[in-house]
Coordinates of C-alpha atoms and ligand atoms in Angstrom, one line a residue:
M1 CA 45.4 -5.2 5.9
L2 CA 42.1 -6.3 7.3
P3 CA 41.7 -9.9 8.6
F4 CA 39.5 -10.9 5.7
P5 CA 38.4 -12.6 3.7
I6 CA 37.4 -15.7 5.6
K7 CA 35.5 -18.2 3.5
R8 CA 32.2 -18.6 5.3
R9 CA 31.2 -22.1 6.3
R10 CA 27.7 -22.6 7.2
K11 CA 27.0 -24.4 10.4
E12 CA 24.6 -27.2 9.6
A13 CA 22.2 -28.1 12.4
A14 CA 19.6 -30.8 12.5
V15 CA 16.1 -29.7 11.6
A16 CA 14.5 -28.4 14.7
I17 CA 10.8 -29.3 15.2
D18 CA 9.3 -26.6 17.3
P19 CA 7.8 -28.5 20.3
G20 CA 5.4 -25.6 21.0
A21 CA 4.3 -25.4 17.4
P22 CA 0.8 -24.0 17.2
H23 CA -1.9 -26.2 15.7
V24 CA -2.3 -26.6 11.9
V25 CA -4.4 -23.8 10.4
F26 CA -4.2 -25.1 6.8
P27 CA -5.0 -28.8 7.1
D28 CA -5.2 -29.3 3.3
I29 CA -1.5 -28.3 2.8
C30 CA 1.5 -30.4 3.8
I31 CA 4.9 -28.9 2.9
F32 CA 8.1 -30.9 2.4
L33 CA 11.3 -28.8 2.3
V34 CA 14.1 -30.4 0.2
E35 CA 17.3 -30.2 2.2
R36 CA 19.6 -30.6 -0.8
R37 CA 21.3 -27.2 -1.5
M38 CA 19.1 -25.6 1.1
G39 CA 21.2 -27.0 4.0
A40 CA 19.9 -28.4 7.3
A41 CA 20.2 -25.1 9.2
R42 CA 18.1 -23.1 6.7
R43 CA 15.6 -26.0 6.4
G44 CA 15.2 -25.9 10.2
F45 CA 14.7 -22.2 10.2
L46 CA 12.1 -22.4 7.4
T47 CA 10.4 -25.3 9.1
S48 CA 9.8 -23.4 12.4
L49 CA 8.8 -20.3 10.5
A50 CA 6.1 -22.2 8.6
Q51 CA 4.9 -24.0 11.7
R52 CA 4.6 -20.8 13.6
K53 CA 2.3 -19.6 10.8
G54 CA 0.1 -22.6 11.1
F55 CA 1.5 -24.7 8.2
S56 CA 2.1 -28.4 8.5
V57 CA 5.7 -29.3 7.5
A58 CA 6.6 -33.0 7.0
Q59 CA 10.0 -34.1 8.2
E60 CA 10.0 -37.1 5.9
Y61 CA 8.7 -37.3 2.4
S62 CA 5.4 -39.3 2.1
G63 CA 2.2 -39.5 0.0
A64 CA 0.7 -37.0 2.4
V65 CA 3.0 -34.2 1.1
T66 CA 1.1 -31.7 -1.2
H67 CA 3.8 -29.1 -1.8
V68 CA 7.5 -30.0 -2.3
V69 CA 9.6 -26.8 -1.9
S70 CA 13.2 -26.6 -2.9
E71 CA 15.9 -24.0 -3.5
Q72 CA 18.4 -23.9 -6.3
N73 CA 17.3 -27.4 -7.6
S74 CA 15.8 -28.1 -11.1
F75 CA 12.6 -30.0 -11.6
T76 CA 14.5 -33.1 -12.7
D77 CA 16.7 -32.9 -9.6
V78 CA 13.7 -32.9 -7.3
L79 CA 11.9 -35.5 -9.3
S80 CA 14.8 -38.0 -9.2
W81 CA 15.2 -37.3 -5.5
I82 CA 11.6 -38.2 -4.8
E83 CA 11.8 -41.3 -7.0
R84 CA 14.8 -42.5 -5.1
K85 CA 13.0 -41.9 -1.8
T86 CA 9.8 -43.6 -2.7
G87 CA 11.2 -46.2 -5.1
K88 CA 8.4 -45.4 -7.5
P89 CA 8.6 -43.5 -10.9
M90 CA 6.6 -40.3 -11.1
Q91 CA 5.2 -38.7 -14.2
S92 CA 7.8 -36.3 -15.4
A93 CA 5.4 -33.9 -16.8
E94 CA 5.9 -30.2 -16.1
D95 CA 2.3 -29.8 -15.2
Q96 CA 2.8 -32.1 -12.3
M97 CA -0.1 -31.3 -9.9
S98 CA 0.3 -33.7 -7.0
P99 CA 2.5 -33.0 -5.2
H100 CA 3.3 -29.5 -6.5
I101 CA 7.0 -29.3 -7.1
L102 CA 7.8 -25.7 -6.3
D103 CA 10.5 -23.1 -6.1
I104 CA 11.1 -21.4 -2.7
S105 CA 9.1 -18.3 -4.1
W106 CA 5.8 -20.1 -3.4
F107 CA 7.0 -20.6 0.2
T108 CA 8.2 -17.1 0.8
E109 CA 5.1 -15.5 -0.7
S110 CA 2.9 -17.8 1.5
M111 CA 4.8 -16.9 4.6
S112 CA 4.5 -13.2 3.8
S113 CA 0.8 -13.5 3.2
G114 CA 0.2 -15.6 6.3
K115 CA -1.7 -18.2 4.2
P116 CA -0.9 -20.5 1.3
V117 CA -0.9 -18.5 -1.9
P118 CA -2.4 -20.2 -5.0
V119 CA 0.2 -22.1 -7.0
E120 CA 1.0 -20.2 -10.2
A121 CA 3.2 -21.2 -13.2
T122 CA 6.0 -19.0 -11.9
H123 CA 6.2 -21.0 -8.7
R124 CA 6.6 -24.3 -10.4
L125 CA 10.1 -25.7 -11.1
G126 CA 10.7 -26.1 -14.8
I127 CA 12.8 -28.8 -16.3
L128 CA 16.5 -27.9 -16.1
G129 CA 17.0 -25.9 -19.3
S130 CA 13.8 -23.9 -19.1
Q131 CA 14.3 -23.0 -15.5
V132 CA 17.7 -21.5 -16.3
S133 CA 16.3 -19.5 -19.1
K134 CA 13.3 -18.5 -17.1
D135 CA 15.6 -17.1 -14.4
K136 CA 17.7 -15.3 -17.0
D137 CA 14.6 -13.7 -18.5
A138 CA 13.5 -12.7 -15.0
L139 CA 16.8 -10.9 -14.5
S140 CA 16.7 -8.9 -17.7
T141 CA 13.1 -7.9 -17.3
V142 CA 13.1 -6.4 -13.8
A143 CA 10.9 -3.3 -13.9
P144 CA 12.9 -0.1 -13.0
Y145 CA 10.6 1.3 -10.3
A146 CA 10.1 -0.7 -7.0
C147 CA 6.3 0.1 -7.2
Q148 CA 6.2 -1.8 -10.5
R149 CA 7.6 -5.0 -8.8
R150 CA 6.5 -7.3 -6.1
T151 CA 9.0 -7.5 -3.2
P152 CA 8.3 -10.1 -0.6
L153 CA 9.6 -9.9 3.0
T154 CA 11.8 -12.9 2.7
H155 CA 13.9 -13.3 -0.5
H156 CA 16.8 -15.1 -2.0
N157 CA 19.7 -12.7 -1.8
S158 CA 19.8 -11.4 1.7
E159 CA 23.6 -11.7 2.2
I160 CA 24.1 -9.3 -0.7
T161 CA 21.2 -6.9 0.1
E162 CA 22.4 -6.6 3.7
A163 CA 25.9 -5.6 2.5
L164 CA 24.4 -3.1 0.0
E165 CA 22.2 -1.6 2.7
I166 CA 25.2 -1.1 5.0
L167 CA 27.1 0.6 2.1
G168 CA 23.9 2.8 1.6
K169 CA 23.8 3.7 5.2
A170 CA 27.4 4.6 5.2
A171 CA 26.8 6.9 2.2
A172 CA 23.9 8.5 4.1
F173 CA 26.2 9.0 7.1
Q174 CA 28.6 10.8 4.8
G175 CA 25.8 13.1 3.5
S176 CA 25.6 11.5 0.1
E177 CA 21.9 11.0 -0.6
V178 CA 22.7 10.1 -4.3
R179 CA 24.9 7.2 -3.3
N180 CA 22.5 6.1 -0.6
L181 CA 19.7 6.0 -3.2
A182 CA 21.9 4.0 -5.6
F183 CA 22.6 1.3 -3.1
S184 CA 19.0 1.2 -1.9
R185 CA 17.8 0.8 -5.5
A186 CA 20.3 -2.1 -6.2
A187 CA 19.3 -3.8 -2.9
S188 CA 15.7 -3.4 -3.7
V189 CA 16.1 -5.0 -7.2
L190 CA 17.8 -8.0 -5.7
K191 CA 15.1 -8.4 -3.1
S192 CA 12.5 -8.8 -5.9
L193 CA 14.4 -11.5 -7.8
P194 CA 12.7 -14.9 -8.0
S195 CA 15.9 -16.8 -7.3
K196 CA 19.4 -16.5 -5.8
L197 CA 22.0 -14.9 -8.0
Q198 CA 24.5 -17.5 -9.1
S199 CA 27.2 -15.3 -10.5
A200 CA 28.2 -11.6 -10.7
E201 CA 27.7 -12.1 -14.5
E202 CA 24.0 -12.4 -13.9
A203 CA 23.9 -9.1 -12.1
R204 CA 25.1 -7.3 -15.3
N205 CA 21.7 -7.7 -16.8
L206 CA 20.0 -6.1 -13.8
V207 CA 18.7 -2.6 -13.7
W208 CA 20.4 -0.2 -11.2
C209 CA 23.3 -2.7 -10.5
G210 CA 26.3 -0.6 -11.5
G211 CA 30.0 -1.5 -11.3
H212 CA 30.3 -1.0 -7.5
C213 CA 27.3 -3.2 -6.8
Q214 CA 28.6 -5.9 -9.2
A215 CA 31.9 -5.9 -7.4
V216 CA 30.2 -6.3 -4.0
I217 CA 28.1 -9.2 -5.5
Q218 CA 31.1 -10.9 -6.9
E219 CA 33.0 -10.7 -3.6
I220 CA 30.1 -12.0 -1.6
L221 CA 29.5 -14.9 -4.0
E222 CA 33.2 -15.8 -4.0
D223 CA 34.3 -15.1 -0.5
G224 CA 31.1 -14.9 1.5
V225 CA 31.9 -11.4 2.7
C226 CA 32.6 -8.0 1.2
H227 CA 35.8 -6.3 2.5
E228 CA 34.4 -2.8 2.3
V229 CA 31.4 -3.8 4.4
E230 CA 33.5 -5.7 7.0
A231 CA 35.8 -2.7 7.2
L232 CA 32.8 -0.4 7.8
K233 CA 31.4 -2.6 10.5
I234 CA 34.6 -2.1 12.6
C235 CA 35.1 1.6 11.7
E236 CA 34.7 3.9 14.7
Q237 CA 32.9 6.6 12.8
Y238 CA 30.4 4.2 11.3
Q239 CA 29.7 2.5 14.6
C240 CA 29.3 5.8 16.3
M241 CA 26.9 7.2 13.6
E242 CA 24.9 4.0 13.9
L243 CA 24.7 4.4 17.7
L244 CA 23.7 8.1 17.5
T245 CA 21.2 7.9 14.7
G246 CA 19.6 5.0 16.6
I247 CA 18.5 7.5 19.2
F248 CA 14.8 8.6 18.9
G249 CA 14.9 12.2 17.6
V250 CA 18.4 12.1 16.2
G251 CA 19.0 12.4 12.4
V252 CA 22.2 12.2 10.4
R253 CA 23.0 15.9 10.6
T254 CA 22.8 16.0 14.4
A255 CA 24.8 12.8 14.8
E256 CA 27.5 14.1 12.5
R257 CA 27.7 17.3 14.5
W258 CA 28.0 15.4 17.7
Y259 CA 30.6 13.1 16.3
K260 CA 32.7 16.1 15.2
D261 CA 32.3 17.5 18.7
G262 CA 33.9 14.3 20.1
V263 CA 30.7 12.3 21.2
R264 CA 31.5 8.6 21.0
K265 CA 29.2 7.1 23.6
L266 CA 25.7 7.8 25.0
R267 CA 27.4 8.9 28.2
D268 CA 29.2 11.7 26.3
L269 CA 25.7 13.3 25.7
E270 CA 25.5 14.1 29.5
N271 CA 27.8 17.0 28.7
P272 CA 25.8 20.2 29.6
N273 CA 27.2 22.0 26.5
I274 CA 25.2 19.6 24.3
K275 CA 21.7 20.9 23.9
L276 CA 19.2 18.0 23.7
T277 CA 15.6 18.2 22.5
A278 CA 12.8 16.6 24.6
D279 CA 12.5 13.8 22.0
Q280 CA 16.3 13.1 22.3
R281 CA 16.3 13.2 26.1
A282 CA 13.5 10.6 26.1
G283 CA 15.3 8.6 23.4
I284 CA 18.5 8.5 25.5
E285 CA 16.6 7.6 28.7
H286 CA 14.9 4.6 27.1
Y287 CA 17.7 3.7 24.6
T288 CA 18.1 0.1 25.6
D289 CA 14.4 -0.7 25.5
L290 CA 13.9 1.1 22.3
K291 CA 16.7 -0.8 20.6
Q292 CA 15.0 -4.1 21.2
P293 CA 12.7 -4.9 18.3
V294 CA 9.0 -4.7 19.0
T295 CA 7.4 -8.1 18.4
L296 CA 4.0 -8.6 16.6
Q297 CA 2.6 -9.8 19.9
E298 CA 3.7 -6.5 21.6
A299 CA 2.3 -4.5 18.7
R300 CA -1.1 -6.2 19.1
H301 CA -0.9 -5.3 22.8
V302 CA -0.3 -1.7 22.0
E303 CA -3.2 -1.8 19.5
R304 CA -5.6 -3.1 22.2
L305 CA -4.5 -0.2 24.6
I306 CA -4.9 2.6 22.1
T307 CA -8.2 1.2 20.7
D308 CA -9.5 1.1 24.3
A309 CA -8.3 4.7 24.9
L310 CA -9.7 6.1 21.6
H311 CA -13.0 4.3 21.8
R312 CA -13.7 5.8 25.2
F313 CA -14.2 9.1 23.4
V314 CA -15.4 8.0 19.9
P315 CA -16.6 4.4 19.9
D316 CA -16.6 3.8 16.1
L317 CA -13.3 5.4 15.3
E318 CA -11.4 3.3 12.7
I319 CA -7.8 2.4 13.8
T320 CA -5.4 0.6 11.4
M321 CA -1.9 -0.7 12.2
T322 CA 0.4 0.4 9.3
G323 CA 4.1 0.4 8.8
G324 CA 6.2 -2.8 8.7
F325 CA 3.6 -4.9 10.6
R326 CA 1.0 -4.3 7.8
R327 CA 3.7 -5.5 5.3
G328 CA 3.8 -8.8 7.2
K329 CA 6.9 -8.1 9.4
Q330 CA 7.1 -10.1 12.6
Q331 CA 9.0 -7.3 14.4
G332 CA 9.8 -3.6 13.9
H333 CA 11.4 -0.6 15.5
D334 CA 8.1 1.0 16.4
V335 CA 4.3 0.5 15.9
D336 CA 2.4 2.9 13.5
F337 CA -1.3 3.5 13.6
L338 CA -3.7 5.5 11.4
I339 CA -6.9 6.9 13.0
T340 CA -9.9 8.0 11.0
H341 CA -13.7 8.5 11.0
P342 CA -16.2 9.6 8.3
S343 CA -17.2 12.6 10.4
E344 CA -14.6 15.3 10.7
E345 CA -16.2 16.4 14.0
S346 CA -15.5 13.0 15.6
L347 CA -11.8 13.4 14.8
N348 CA -11.6 16.9 16.4
G349 CA -9.6 16.7 19.6
V350 CA -9.9 12.9 20.0
L351 CA -6.2 12.2 19.8
K352 CA -5.4 14.7 22.6
K353 CA -8.2 13.3 24.8
A354 CA -7.0 9.7 24.3
V355 CA -3.4 10.6 24.9
D356 CA -4.2 12.6 28.0
W357 CA -6.2 9.6 29.3
M358 CA -3.4 7.1 28.6
D359 CA -1.0 9.5 30.3
S360 CA -3.2 9.6 33.4
Q361 CA -3.2 5.8 33.4
G362 CA 0.6 5.7 33.4
L363 CA 0.8 4.2 29.9
L364 CA 2.9 6.9 28.4
L365 CA 6.6 7.6 29.2
Y366 CA 6.8 10.4 26.6
H367 CA 4.7 12.0 23.9
H368 CA 5.1 14.8 21.5
T369 CA 2.0 15.9 19.5
K370 CA 2.1 17.7 16.2
V371 CA -1.1 19.5 15.2
R372 CA -2.5 19.2 11.7
S373 CA -0.8 21.7 9.4
R374 CA -3.2 23.1 6.8
V375 CA -0.3 24.6 4.9
L376 CA 1.6 21.2 4.6
A377 CA -1.7 19.3 3.9
Q378 CA -2.4 21.6 1.0
R379 CA 1.1 21.8 -0.4
R380 CA 1.0 19.5 -3.3
S381 CA 4.6 19.0 -4.2
T382 CA 6.1 17.9 -0.9
H383 CA 6.6 14.6 0.9
M384 CA 6.5 16.4 4.3
D385 CA 3.1 15.6 5.7
G386 CA 0.7 17.7 7.7
H387 CA -1.4 15.1 9.6
E388 CA -2.0 15.5 13.3
T389 CA 0.5 13.1 14.7
C390 CA 1.6 11.9 18.2
Y391 CA 5.1 10.4 18.5
A392 CA 5.0 8.5 21.7
I393 CA 6.9 6.2 24.0
F394 CA 4.6 3.7 25.7
A395 CA 5.2 2.0 29.0
L396 CA 3.9 -1.3 27.6
P397 CA 2.8 -3.4 30.5
S398 CA 5.0 -6.5 30.5
L399 CA 4.1 -9.6 28.5
D400 CA 7.3 -11.2 29.6
S401 CA 9.1 -10.0 32.7
M402 CA 12.5 -11.1 31.1
R403 CA 12.2 -8.4 28.6
C404 CA 11.8 -5.5 31.0
E405 CA 14.3 -2.8 31.8
A406 CA 16.2 -3.8 35.0
G407 CA 15.6 -6.9 37.1
A408 CA 16.2 -6.0 40.7
P409 CA 13.7 -5.2 43.4
G410 CA 11.4 -2.4 42.2
A411 CA 12.0 -3.6 38.7
H412 CA 9.7 -2.2 36.0
T413 CA 6.8 -4.2 34.9
W414 CA 6.7 -2.4 31.6
R415 CA 9.0 -1.9 28.7
A416 CA 9.4 1.2 26.5
V417 CA 8.0 0.9 23.0
R418 CA 7.9 3.7 20.3
V419 CA 4.5 4.3 18.8
D420 CA 3.3 6.7 16.1
L421 CA -0.3 7.7 16.0
V422 CA -1.6 9.6 13.0
V423 CA -5.0 11.2 12.5
T424 CA -6.2 11.5 9.0
P425 CA -9.5 13.0 7.5
Y426 CA -11.6 10.2 5.9
E427 CA -11.1 11.4 2.3
E428 CA -7.3 11.4 2.8
Y429 CA -7.2 8.0 4.5
P430 CA -6.3 5.8 1.4
F431 CA -3.4 8.1 0.6
A432 CA -2.3 8.1 4.3
L433 CA -2.6 4.3 4.4
L434 CA -0.5 4.0 1.3
G435 CA 2.1 6.5 2.6
W436 CA 2.4 5.1 6.1
T437 CA 2.6 1.4 5.0
G438 CA 6.0 1.8 3.5
S439 CA 8.6 0.5 3.0
K440 CA 10.4 3.8 2.8
H441 CA 12.0 2.8 -0.5
F442 CA 8.7 1.7 -1.9
E443 CA 7.1 5.1 -1.0
R444 CA 10.1 7.0 -2.5
E445 CA 9.8 5.0 -5.7
L446 CA 6.0 5.4 -5.9
R447 CA 6.3 9.2 -5.6
R448 CA 9.2 9.2 -8.2
Y449 CA 7.1 7.1 -10.6
S450 CA 4.0 9.3 -10.2
W451 CA 6.0 12.4 -10.9
H452 CA 8.3 11.3 -13.7
E453 CA 6.0 8.9 -15.5
K454 CA 2.5 10.4 -14.9
N455 CA 3.3 14.0 -14.1
L456 CA 1.2 13.6 -10.9
S457 CA 2.3 14.6 -7.4
L458 CA 1.5 12.0 -4.7
N459 CA 1.8 12.4 -1.0
S460 CA 0.0 11.0 2.1
H461 CA -2.8 13.6 1.7
G462 CA -3.7 13.0 -2.0
L463 CA -2.8 12.8 -5.6
Y464 CA -2.5 16.0 -7.6
D465 CA -2.5 17.1 -11.2
T466 CA -0.2 20.1 -10.9
Q467 CA -0.8 21.2 -14.5
K468 CA -4.6 21.2 -14.1
N469 CA -4.2 22.3 -10.5
C470 CA -6.7 19.8 -9.2
S471 CA -6.6 16.8 -6.9
I472 CA -7.7 13.4 -8.0
P473 CA -9.8 11.6 -5.3
A474 CA -9.6 7.9 -4.5
T475 CA -11.4 5.7 -2.1
S476 CA -8.9 2.8 -1.7
E477 CA -5.3 2.0 -2.2
E478 CA -6.3 -0.2 -5.2
E479 CA -7.8 2.8 -6.9
I480 CA -4.7 4.9 -6.3
F481 CA -2.6 2.2 -8.1
A482 CA -5.2 2.1 -10.9
L483 CA -5.1 5.9 -11.3
L484 CA -1.3 5.7 -11.6
G485 CA -1.6 2.9 -14.2
L486 CA 0.1 0.4 -11.9
D487 CA -0.8 -3.2 -11.0
Y488 CA -1.9 -3.3 -7.4
V489 CA 0.9 -4.3 -5.1
P490 CA -0.5 -5.8 -1.8
P491 CA 1.3 -4.7 1.4
P492 CA 3.3 -8.0 1.9
Y493 CA 4.9 -7.3 -1.5
R494 CA 5.9 -3.7 -0.7
N495 CA 9.1 -4.7 1.2
A496 CA 11.3 -2.9 -1.3
Ligands
LIG501 P1 9.9 -0.7 11.2 O1 9.3 0.2 12.1 O2 9.3 -2.1 11.1 O3 11.4 -0.9 11.6 O4 9.9 -0.2 9.7 P2 8.7 0.6 9.1 O5 7.4 0.5 9.8 O6 8.7 0.3 7.6 O7 9.3 2.1 9.1 P3 8.8 3.4 9.8 O8 10.0 4.3 10.0 O9 8.0 3.1 11.0 O10 7.9 4.1 8.7 C1 6.7 3.6 8.2 C2 6.3 4.4 7.0 O11 5.8 5.6 7.4 C3 7.4 4.6 6.0 O12 6.9 4.4 4.7 C4 7.7 6.0 6.1 C5 6.4 6.6 6.6 N1 6.6 7.8 7.4 C6 7.4 8.1 8.5 N2 7.3 9.3 8.9 C7 6.4 9.9 8.0 C8 5.8 11.2 7.9 O13 6.1 12.1 8.7 N3 4.9 11.3 6.9 C9 4.5 10.3 6.1 N4 3.7 10.5 5.1 N5 5.1 9.1 6.2 C10 6.0 8.9 7.1 O14 8.1 7.2 9.0
LIG502 CA1 7.2 1.1 12.0
LIG503 CA1 7.1 4.9 12.5

């Protein structure tokens, strides 16, 4: 019997005001976060998040407040609370404009966008009854494909989605792509919900939430933890697969083979009978650094270095940071860039020249370049892509000496960071941008939607009508969504 469940008690901490908070970027907005049902700890976390993004957050309610944000409260709850605080009655109209009385969705969308999003009807708290029915409606009308929904970076059901993602990962480790996909779909649906699930009953109305997922949701809502997930976290095989698949260049199949051969720790890979690829050797050598998340500040530093290197050879090359950072993430496991130029000639050989130059400057610890594959670029029904790509490990000059490998005399003044550099012809750029922005689940769903609903094949080179045997050009991501008959989903809402 496992030592669970332990009812989780949240530690409540006082609201922390970040003393080094940057100056206010949006002076017309003053947010007040209602602590009731949110808790002091979460309020403190959200306060510093908003301050870091340049929002002004009031610690006390006052007439200066423009946006009152609360979680799991009704309009009347918040209104009565404000009236008690100020001692003055407010108009209890649902179209209350000043201050706006809002659900947390306005806050999370604004944080993802990095600026205040316009207040829409869906952000406003309704009076008690209509709010409940609005949420119920939202649950039963979730669109089935992730590319038909908006999925912000921060959402309301992270305890449940984290558990479902662990179960999905365990399924992938066992070689079951079908179960992995099922858990990913359920987690993705919950990430898109406008509010926190209140009961397992509500999950019954949700698309892709089958019996297993409902049981997980019920356990988490009742006990705070899911036994199956807690058991996985302490299971040797799961821990070991997590360790091994976390090495650059190691996929599930390789990790599984090594596990069967008795590999349990990184040190076990020193066995000369285990043949390692060059990627894997570099991944093991820099394992500790590569496990540390790359911050947005570090990603910007990498961007400056590669821009400088590439522009030495072609000054007007276009370089775009993609992947998680383009979706508004503040950290990631690597940094992804797309490189393009209207003239094909300008792109010829430029990546190799820039990589060789960076190598000569001691900026690269490792790189592996894949040349453009005409066959893969022209193959229309595959998600494998044929772009010229450099998978690199940068020696990023230190921004903060505390974060470097080792600390003794002769300590490094750099830290290892994984970087993907992808060269794309100009006409393929919108497709490559869409394909490399992610999330992985969003991309998988977009391709599935294109194929099953529109009979079109989408990959990061183009969109193809396989019946008419022709490609359908597009000059922007917006146009690709329109061609597929989808509402445009901006990158901060592709965190499916
Ligand atoms: P993170 O690094 O912040 O942790 O997450 P991420 O940025 O979302 O994930 P990623 O693993 O860096 O992948 C970014 C996107 O790029 C994702 O949608 C998947 C896509 N991608 C690869 N490899 C390839 C590839 O070989 N071809 C294409 N077309 N897309 C790829 O990761
Ligand atoms: Ca990435
Ligand atoms: Ca990547």
